[in-house]
CSV table of C-alpha atoms in Angstrom, one decimal:
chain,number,residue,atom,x,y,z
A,1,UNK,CA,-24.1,-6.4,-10.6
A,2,UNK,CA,-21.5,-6.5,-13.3
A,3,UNK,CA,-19.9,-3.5,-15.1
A,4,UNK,CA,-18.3,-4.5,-18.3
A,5,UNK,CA,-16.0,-1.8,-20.1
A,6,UNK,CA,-13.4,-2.7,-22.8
A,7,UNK,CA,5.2,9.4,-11.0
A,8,UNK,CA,9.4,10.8,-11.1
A,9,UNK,CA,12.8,10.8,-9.7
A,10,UNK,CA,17.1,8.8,-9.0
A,11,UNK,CA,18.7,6.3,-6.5
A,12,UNK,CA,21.2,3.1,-5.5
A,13,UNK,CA,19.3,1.1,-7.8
A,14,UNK,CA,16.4,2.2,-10.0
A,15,UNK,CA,15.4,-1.0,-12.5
A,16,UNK,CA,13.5,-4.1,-11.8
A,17,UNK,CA,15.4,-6.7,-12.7
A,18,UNK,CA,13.1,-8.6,-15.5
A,19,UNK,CA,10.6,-6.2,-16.8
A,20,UNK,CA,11.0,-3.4,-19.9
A,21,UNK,CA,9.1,-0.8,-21.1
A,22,UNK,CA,7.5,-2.4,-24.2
A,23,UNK,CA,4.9,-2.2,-26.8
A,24,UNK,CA,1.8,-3.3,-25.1
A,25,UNK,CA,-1.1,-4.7,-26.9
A,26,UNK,CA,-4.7,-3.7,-27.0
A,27,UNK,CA,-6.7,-4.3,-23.6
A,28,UNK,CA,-9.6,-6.8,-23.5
A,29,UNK,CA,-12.3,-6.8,-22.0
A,30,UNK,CA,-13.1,-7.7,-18.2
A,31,UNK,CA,-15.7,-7.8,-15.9
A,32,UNK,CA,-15.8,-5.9,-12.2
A,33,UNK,CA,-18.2,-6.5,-9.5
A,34,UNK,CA,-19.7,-3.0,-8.7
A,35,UNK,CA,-21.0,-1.4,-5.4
A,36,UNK,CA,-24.8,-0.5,-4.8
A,37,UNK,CA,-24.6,1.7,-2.6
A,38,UNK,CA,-24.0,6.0,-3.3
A,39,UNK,CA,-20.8,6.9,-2.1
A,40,UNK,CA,-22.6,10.3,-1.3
A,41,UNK,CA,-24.7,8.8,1.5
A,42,UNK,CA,-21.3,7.4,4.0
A,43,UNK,CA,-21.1,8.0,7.3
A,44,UNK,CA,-18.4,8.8,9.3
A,45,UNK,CA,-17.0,5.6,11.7
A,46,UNK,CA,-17.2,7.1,15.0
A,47,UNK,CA,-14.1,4.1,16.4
A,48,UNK,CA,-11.5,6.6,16.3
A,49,UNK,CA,-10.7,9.8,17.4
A,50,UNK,CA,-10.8,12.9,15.3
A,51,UNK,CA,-7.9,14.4,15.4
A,52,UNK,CA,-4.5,12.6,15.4
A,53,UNK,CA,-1.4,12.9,17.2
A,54,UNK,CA,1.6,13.9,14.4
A,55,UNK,CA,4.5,13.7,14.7
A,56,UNK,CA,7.4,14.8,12.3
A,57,UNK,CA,10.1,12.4,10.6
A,58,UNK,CA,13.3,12.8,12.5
A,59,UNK,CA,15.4,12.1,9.0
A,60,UNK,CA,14.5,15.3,6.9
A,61,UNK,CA,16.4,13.6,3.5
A,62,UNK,CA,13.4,11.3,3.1
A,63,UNK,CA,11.3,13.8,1.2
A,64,UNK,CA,9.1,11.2,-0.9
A,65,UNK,CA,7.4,8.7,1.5
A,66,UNK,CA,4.5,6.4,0.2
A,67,UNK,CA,3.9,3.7,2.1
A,68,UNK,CA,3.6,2.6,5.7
A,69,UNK,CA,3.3,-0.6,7.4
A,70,UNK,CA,3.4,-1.5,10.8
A,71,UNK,CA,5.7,-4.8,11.9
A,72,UNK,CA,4.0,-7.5,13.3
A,73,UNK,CA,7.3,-8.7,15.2
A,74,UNK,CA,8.9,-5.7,16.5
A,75,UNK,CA,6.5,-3.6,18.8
A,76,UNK,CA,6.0,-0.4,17.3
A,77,UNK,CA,8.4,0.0,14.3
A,78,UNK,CA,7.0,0.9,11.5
A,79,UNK,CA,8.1,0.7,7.7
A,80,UNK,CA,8.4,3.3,5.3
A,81,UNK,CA,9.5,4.1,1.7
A,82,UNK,CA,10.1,6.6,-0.9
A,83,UNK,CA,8.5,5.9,-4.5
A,84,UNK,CA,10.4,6.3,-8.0
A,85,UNK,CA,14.0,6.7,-9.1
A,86,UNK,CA,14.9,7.1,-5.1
A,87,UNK,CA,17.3,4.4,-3.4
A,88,UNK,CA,16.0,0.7,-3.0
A,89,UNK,CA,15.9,1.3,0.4
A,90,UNK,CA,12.7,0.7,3.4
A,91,UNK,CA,13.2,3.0,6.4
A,92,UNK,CA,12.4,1.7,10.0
A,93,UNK,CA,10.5,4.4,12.1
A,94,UNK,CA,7.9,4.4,14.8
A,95,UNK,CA,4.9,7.0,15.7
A,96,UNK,CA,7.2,9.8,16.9
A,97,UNK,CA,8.9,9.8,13.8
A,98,UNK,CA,12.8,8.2,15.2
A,99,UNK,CA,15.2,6.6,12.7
A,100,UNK,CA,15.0,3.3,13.2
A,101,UNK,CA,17.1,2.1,10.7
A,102,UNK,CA,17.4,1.4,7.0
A,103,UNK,CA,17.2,-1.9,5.2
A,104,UNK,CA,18.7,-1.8,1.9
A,105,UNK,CA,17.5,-4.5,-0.6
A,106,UNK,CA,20.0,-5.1,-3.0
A,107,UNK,CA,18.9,-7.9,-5.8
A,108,UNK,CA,15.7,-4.9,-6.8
A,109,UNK,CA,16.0,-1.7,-7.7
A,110,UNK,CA,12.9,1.3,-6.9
A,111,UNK,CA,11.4,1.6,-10.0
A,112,UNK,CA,8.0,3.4,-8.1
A,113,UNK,CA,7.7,2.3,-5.3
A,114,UNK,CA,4.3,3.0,-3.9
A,115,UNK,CA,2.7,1.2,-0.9
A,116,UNK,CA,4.2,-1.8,1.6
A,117,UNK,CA,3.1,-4.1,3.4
A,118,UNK,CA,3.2,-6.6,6.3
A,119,UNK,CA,1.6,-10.4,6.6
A,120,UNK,CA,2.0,-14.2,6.3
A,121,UNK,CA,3.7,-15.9,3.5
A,122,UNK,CA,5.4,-19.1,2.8
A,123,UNK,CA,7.0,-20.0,6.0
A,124,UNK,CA,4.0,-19.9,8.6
A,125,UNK,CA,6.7,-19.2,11.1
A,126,UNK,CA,7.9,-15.7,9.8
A,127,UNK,CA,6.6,-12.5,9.3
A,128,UNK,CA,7.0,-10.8,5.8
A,129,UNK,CA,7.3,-7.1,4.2
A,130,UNK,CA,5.7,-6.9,1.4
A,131,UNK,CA,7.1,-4.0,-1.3
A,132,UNK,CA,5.0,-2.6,-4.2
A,133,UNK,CA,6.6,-1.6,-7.3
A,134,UNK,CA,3.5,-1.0,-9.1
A,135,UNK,CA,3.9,2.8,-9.9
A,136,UNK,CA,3.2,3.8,-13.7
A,137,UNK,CA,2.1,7.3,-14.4
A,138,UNK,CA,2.5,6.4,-17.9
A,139,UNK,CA,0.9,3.3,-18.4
A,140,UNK,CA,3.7,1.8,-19.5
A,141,UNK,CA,4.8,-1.1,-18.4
A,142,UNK,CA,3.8,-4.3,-19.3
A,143,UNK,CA,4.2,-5.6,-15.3
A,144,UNK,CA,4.2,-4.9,-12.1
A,145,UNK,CA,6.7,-6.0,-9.3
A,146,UNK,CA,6.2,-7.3,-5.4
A,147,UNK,CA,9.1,-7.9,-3.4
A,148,UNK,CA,8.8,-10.2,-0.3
A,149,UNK,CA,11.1,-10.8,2.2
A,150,UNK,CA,11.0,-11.8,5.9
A,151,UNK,CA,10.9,-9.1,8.6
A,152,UNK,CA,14.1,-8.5,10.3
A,153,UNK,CA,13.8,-9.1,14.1
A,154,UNK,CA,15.3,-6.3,16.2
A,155,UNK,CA,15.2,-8.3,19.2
A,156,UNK,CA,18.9,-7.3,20.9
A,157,UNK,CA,19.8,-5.4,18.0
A,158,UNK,CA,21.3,-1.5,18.6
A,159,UNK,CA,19.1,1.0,16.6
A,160,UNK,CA,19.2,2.5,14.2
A,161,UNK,CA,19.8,-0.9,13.0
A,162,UNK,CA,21.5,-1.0,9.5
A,163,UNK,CA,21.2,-4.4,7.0
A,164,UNK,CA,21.2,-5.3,3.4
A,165,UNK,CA,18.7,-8.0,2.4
A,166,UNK,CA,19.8,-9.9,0.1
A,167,UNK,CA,17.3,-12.8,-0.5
A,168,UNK,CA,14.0,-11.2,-2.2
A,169,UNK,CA,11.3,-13.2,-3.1
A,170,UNK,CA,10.0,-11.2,-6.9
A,171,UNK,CA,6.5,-11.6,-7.8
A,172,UNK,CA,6.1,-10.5,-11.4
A,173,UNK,CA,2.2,-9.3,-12.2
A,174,UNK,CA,0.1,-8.2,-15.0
A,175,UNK,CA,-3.2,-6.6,-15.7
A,176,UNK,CA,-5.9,-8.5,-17.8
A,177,UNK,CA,-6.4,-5.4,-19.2
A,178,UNK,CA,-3.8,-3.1,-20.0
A,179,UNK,CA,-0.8,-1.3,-17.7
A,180,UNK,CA,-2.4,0.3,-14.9
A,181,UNK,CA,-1.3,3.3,-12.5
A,182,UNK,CA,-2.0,1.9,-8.8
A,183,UNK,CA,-0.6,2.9,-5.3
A,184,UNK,CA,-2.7,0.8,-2.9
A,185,UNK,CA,-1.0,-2.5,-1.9
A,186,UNK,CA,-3.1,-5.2,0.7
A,187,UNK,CA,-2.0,-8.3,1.6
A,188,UNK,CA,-5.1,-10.8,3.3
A,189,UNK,CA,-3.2,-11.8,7.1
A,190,UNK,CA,-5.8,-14.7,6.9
A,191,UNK,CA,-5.0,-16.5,3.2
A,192,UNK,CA,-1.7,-14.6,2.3
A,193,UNK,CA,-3.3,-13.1,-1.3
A,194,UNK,CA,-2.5,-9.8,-2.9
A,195,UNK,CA,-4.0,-7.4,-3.8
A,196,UNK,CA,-3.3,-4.2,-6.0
A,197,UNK,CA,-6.0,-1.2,-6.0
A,198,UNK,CA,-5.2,1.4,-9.1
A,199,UNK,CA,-5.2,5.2,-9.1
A,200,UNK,CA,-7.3,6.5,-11.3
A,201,UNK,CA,-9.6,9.6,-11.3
A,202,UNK,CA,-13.5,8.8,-10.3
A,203,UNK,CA,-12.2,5.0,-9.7
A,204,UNK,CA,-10.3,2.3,-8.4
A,205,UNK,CA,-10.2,-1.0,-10.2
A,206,UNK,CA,-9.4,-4.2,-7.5
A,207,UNK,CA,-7.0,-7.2,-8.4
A,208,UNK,CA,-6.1,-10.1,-6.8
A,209,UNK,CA,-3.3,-12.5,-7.2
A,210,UNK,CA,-4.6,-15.5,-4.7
A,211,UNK,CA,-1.8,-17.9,-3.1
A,212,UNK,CA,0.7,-18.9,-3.7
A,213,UNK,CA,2.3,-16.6,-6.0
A,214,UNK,CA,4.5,-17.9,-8.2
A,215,UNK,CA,8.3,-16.2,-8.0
A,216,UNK,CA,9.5,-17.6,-11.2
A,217,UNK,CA,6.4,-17.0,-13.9
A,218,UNK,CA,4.6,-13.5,-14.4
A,219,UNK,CA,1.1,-13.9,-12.9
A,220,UNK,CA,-2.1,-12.2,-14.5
A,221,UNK,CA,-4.1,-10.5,-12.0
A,222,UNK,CA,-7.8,-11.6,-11.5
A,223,UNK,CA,-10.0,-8.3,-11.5
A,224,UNK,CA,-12.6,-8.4,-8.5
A,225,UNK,CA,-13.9,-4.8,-8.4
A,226,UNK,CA,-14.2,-1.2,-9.3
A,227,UNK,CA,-14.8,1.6,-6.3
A,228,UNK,CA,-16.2,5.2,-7.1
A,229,UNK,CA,-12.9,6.3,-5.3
A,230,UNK,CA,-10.6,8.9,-6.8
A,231,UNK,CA,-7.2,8.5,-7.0
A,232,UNK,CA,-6.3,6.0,-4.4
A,233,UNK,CA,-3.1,6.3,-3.1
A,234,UNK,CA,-2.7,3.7,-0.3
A,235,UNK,CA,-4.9,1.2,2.1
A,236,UNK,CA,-4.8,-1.9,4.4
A,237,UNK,CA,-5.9,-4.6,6.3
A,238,UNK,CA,-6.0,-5.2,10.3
A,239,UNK,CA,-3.8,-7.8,11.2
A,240,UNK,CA,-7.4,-9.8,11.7
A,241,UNK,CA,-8.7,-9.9,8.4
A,242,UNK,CA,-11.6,-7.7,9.6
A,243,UNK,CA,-11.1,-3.9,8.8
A,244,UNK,CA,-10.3,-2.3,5.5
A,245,UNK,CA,-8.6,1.4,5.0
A,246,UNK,CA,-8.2,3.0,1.6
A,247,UNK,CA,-7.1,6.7,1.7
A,248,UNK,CA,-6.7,9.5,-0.7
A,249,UNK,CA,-5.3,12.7,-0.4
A,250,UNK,CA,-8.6,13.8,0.3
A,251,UNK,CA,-10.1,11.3,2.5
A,252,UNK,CA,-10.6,7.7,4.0
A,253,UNK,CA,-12.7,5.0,3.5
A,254,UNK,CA,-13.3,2.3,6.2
A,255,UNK,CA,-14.7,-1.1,6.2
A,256,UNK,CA,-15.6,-3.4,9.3
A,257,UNK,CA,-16.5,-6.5,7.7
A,258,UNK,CA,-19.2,-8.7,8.9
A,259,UNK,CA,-18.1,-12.2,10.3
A,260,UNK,CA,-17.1,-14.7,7.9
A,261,UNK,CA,-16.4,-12.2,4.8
A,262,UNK,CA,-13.7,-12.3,2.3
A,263,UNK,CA,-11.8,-9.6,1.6
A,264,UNK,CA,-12.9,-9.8,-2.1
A,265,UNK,CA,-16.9,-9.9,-0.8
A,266,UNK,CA,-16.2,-6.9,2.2
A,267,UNK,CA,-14.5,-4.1,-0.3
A,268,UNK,CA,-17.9,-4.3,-2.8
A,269,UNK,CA,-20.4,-3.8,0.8
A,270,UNK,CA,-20.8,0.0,1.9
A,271,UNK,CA,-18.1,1.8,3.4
A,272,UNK,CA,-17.8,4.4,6.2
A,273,UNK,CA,-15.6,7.6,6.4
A,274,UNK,CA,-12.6,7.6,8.4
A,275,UNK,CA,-11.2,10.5,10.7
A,276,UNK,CA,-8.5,12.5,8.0
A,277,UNK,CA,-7.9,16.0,9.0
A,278,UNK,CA,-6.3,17.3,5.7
A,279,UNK,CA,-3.0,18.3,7.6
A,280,UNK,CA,-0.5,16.2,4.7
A,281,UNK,CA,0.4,18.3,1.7
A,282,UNK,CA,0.4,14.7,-0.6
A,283,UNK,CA,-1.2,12.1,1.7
A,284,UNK,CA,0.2,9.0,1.0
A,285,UNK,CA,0.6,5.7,2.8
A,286,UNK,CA,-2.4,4.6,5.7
A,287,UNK,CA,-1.9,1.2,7.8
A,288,UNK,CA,-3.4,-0.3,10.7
A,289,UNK,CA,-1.5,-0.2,14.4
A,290,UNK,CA,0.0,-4.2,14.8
A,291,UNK,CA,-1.9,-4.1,18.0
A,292,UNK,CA,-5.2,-2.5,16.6
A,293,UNK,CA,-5.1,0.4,18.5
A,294,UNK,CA,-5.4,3.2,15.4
A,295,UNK,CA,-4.2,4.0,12.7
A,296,UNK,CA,-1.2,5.8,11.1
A,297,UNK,CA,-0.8,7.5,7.6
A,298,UNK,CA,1.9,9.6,6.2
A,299,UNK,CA,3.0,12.0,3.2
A,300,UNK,CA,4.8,13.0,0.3
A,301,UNK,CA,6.3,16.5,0.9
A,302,UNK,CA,9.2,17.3,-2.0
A,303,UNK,CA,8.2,20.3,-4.2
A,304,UNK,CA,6.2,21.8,-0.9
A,305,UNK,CA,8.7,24.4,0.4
A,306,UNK,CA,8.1,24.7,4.2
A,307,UNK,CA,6.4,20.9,4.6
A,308,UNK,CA,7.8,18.3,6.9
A,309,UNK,CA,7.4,15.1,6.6
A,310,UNK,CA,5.1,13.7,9.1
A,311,UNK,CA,3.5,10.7,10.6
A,312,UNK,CA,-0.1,11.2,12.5
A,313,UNK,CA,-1.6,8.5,14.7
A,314,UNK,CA,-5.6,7.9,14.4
A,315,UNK,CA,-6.0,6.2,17.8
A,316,UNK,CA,-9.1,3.9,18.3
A,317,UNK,CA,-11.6,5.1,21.5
């Protein structure tokens, strides 16, 4: 079926490199695949346990985490960011919350950053982190930033380990439709596309940009879907193509796709609830374990007096 319709802050380095706030132009009209099924009716996955194990974040100055992502290369680190005006900076951590380290990329600035993530890219022999810039409250900007750069390896290296990055790979997007506020960014492990899931209330409209993305032209986003979800604020994939999380602050969604489905085909089938006990004050980020095992998710606690930042652990049965 077809549907056819016509947040913050300061830090080292705020401002994308090539984009402006600019006068944008009337949006046209595009056209979304849209679900069947009454997002009512879910069930509730019974693959993971109920109740999670959460820890709190041992560095209490990072008060505005987003995303998470979990590294494919170094067992058990996991990376984490704070959204707009903060430094341009992703923090390494783990499931008990221990600094890790701090990676400072310094050719991009954190205009709002809002999810990461981890997968393939050009060079089949590394593993990349994938940032999303793609915060706009305001609807304001005519495109969207993700940075891409390899994964460190910690392999001998004394943590917290410490490193400025200074080769960033800058995809440049745009909506065929207008600006669009989104905090949901999911890279495919299996053919390296991207996609970008916006927050919106009662919805969540899906683009894609397939591979390869170009790092030297903007590239208009192809629209695939739009979800009765409210206000996404962060999702993944499993490191095998075949489970899908998008979160809330309210709840989860989860999708096992059936064998031999695209990503783009799985997110319009019917959904199950995840386990999400309601114990974040501004749930955030959500990301698969590296070794499939769970699942992690964290939160936004600035302007909640009292509220630590955590990180809670959805292990699998």
């Amino acid at each position: 079926m077809l549907f056819l319709f016509s947040c913050k802050k300061s830090g080292i380095s705020t401002i994308p490199i090539k984009d402006s706030t600019v006068t944008i132009p009337p949006p046209v009209t595009v056209n979304f695949l849209t679900p069947g099924y009454d997002p009512s009716s879910l069930e509730t996955t019974q693959l993971f346990n109920p109740i999670p194990v959460t820890n709190n974040l041992f560095r209490k100055d990072l008060l505005e985490i987003s995303g998470v992502a979990a590294s494919r290369m170094n067992a058990g680190i996991l990376y984490i960011h704070n959204d707009s005006g903060n430094p341009n900076q992703v923090y390494l951590t783990d499931g008990s919350g221990t600094d890790n380290g701090t990676l400072t990329l310094t050719p991009v600035g954190n205009r709002d950053w809002e999810d990461i993530a981890v997968g393939p890219g050009p060079d089949a022999g590394k593993s990349y982190v994938y940032v999303g810039d793609i915060g706009d409250n305001d609807l304001k900007y005519s495109s969207v930033f993700v940075y891409r750069f390899p994964e460190p390896d910690l392999t001998g290296k004394t943590l917290p380990f410490v490193s400025s990055v200074a080769t960033v790979d800058q995809i440049q997007l745009k909506y065929p439709d207008g600006p669009r506020n989104a905090e949901t960014l999911i890279v495919d492990p299996l053919t390296k596309d991207i996609y970008i899931i916006s927050k919106e209330s009662n919805q969540a409209k899906i683009y894609v940009a397939r591979y390869p993305q170009s790092t030297t032209a903007v590239t208009t986003l192809t629209p695939i879907a739009q979800l009765l979800f409210n206000k996404a604020t962060g999702g993944d994939i499993s490191p095998d193509g075949t489970e899908i999380l998008l979160r809330s602050n309210e709840l989860v969604w989860y999708w096992k796709l059936p064998a031999n489905t695209s990503i783009s085909a799985g997110l319009i089938t019917k959904p199950q609830h995840a386990p999400f006990i309601n114990n974040e004050p501004q749930g955030e980020g959500i990301c698969f374990a590296a070794d499939g095992t769970g699942y992690y998710t964290d939160t936004e606690v600035k302007g909640y007096t009292g509220k630590l930042a955590t990180i809670s652990y959805y292990k699998r049965k």
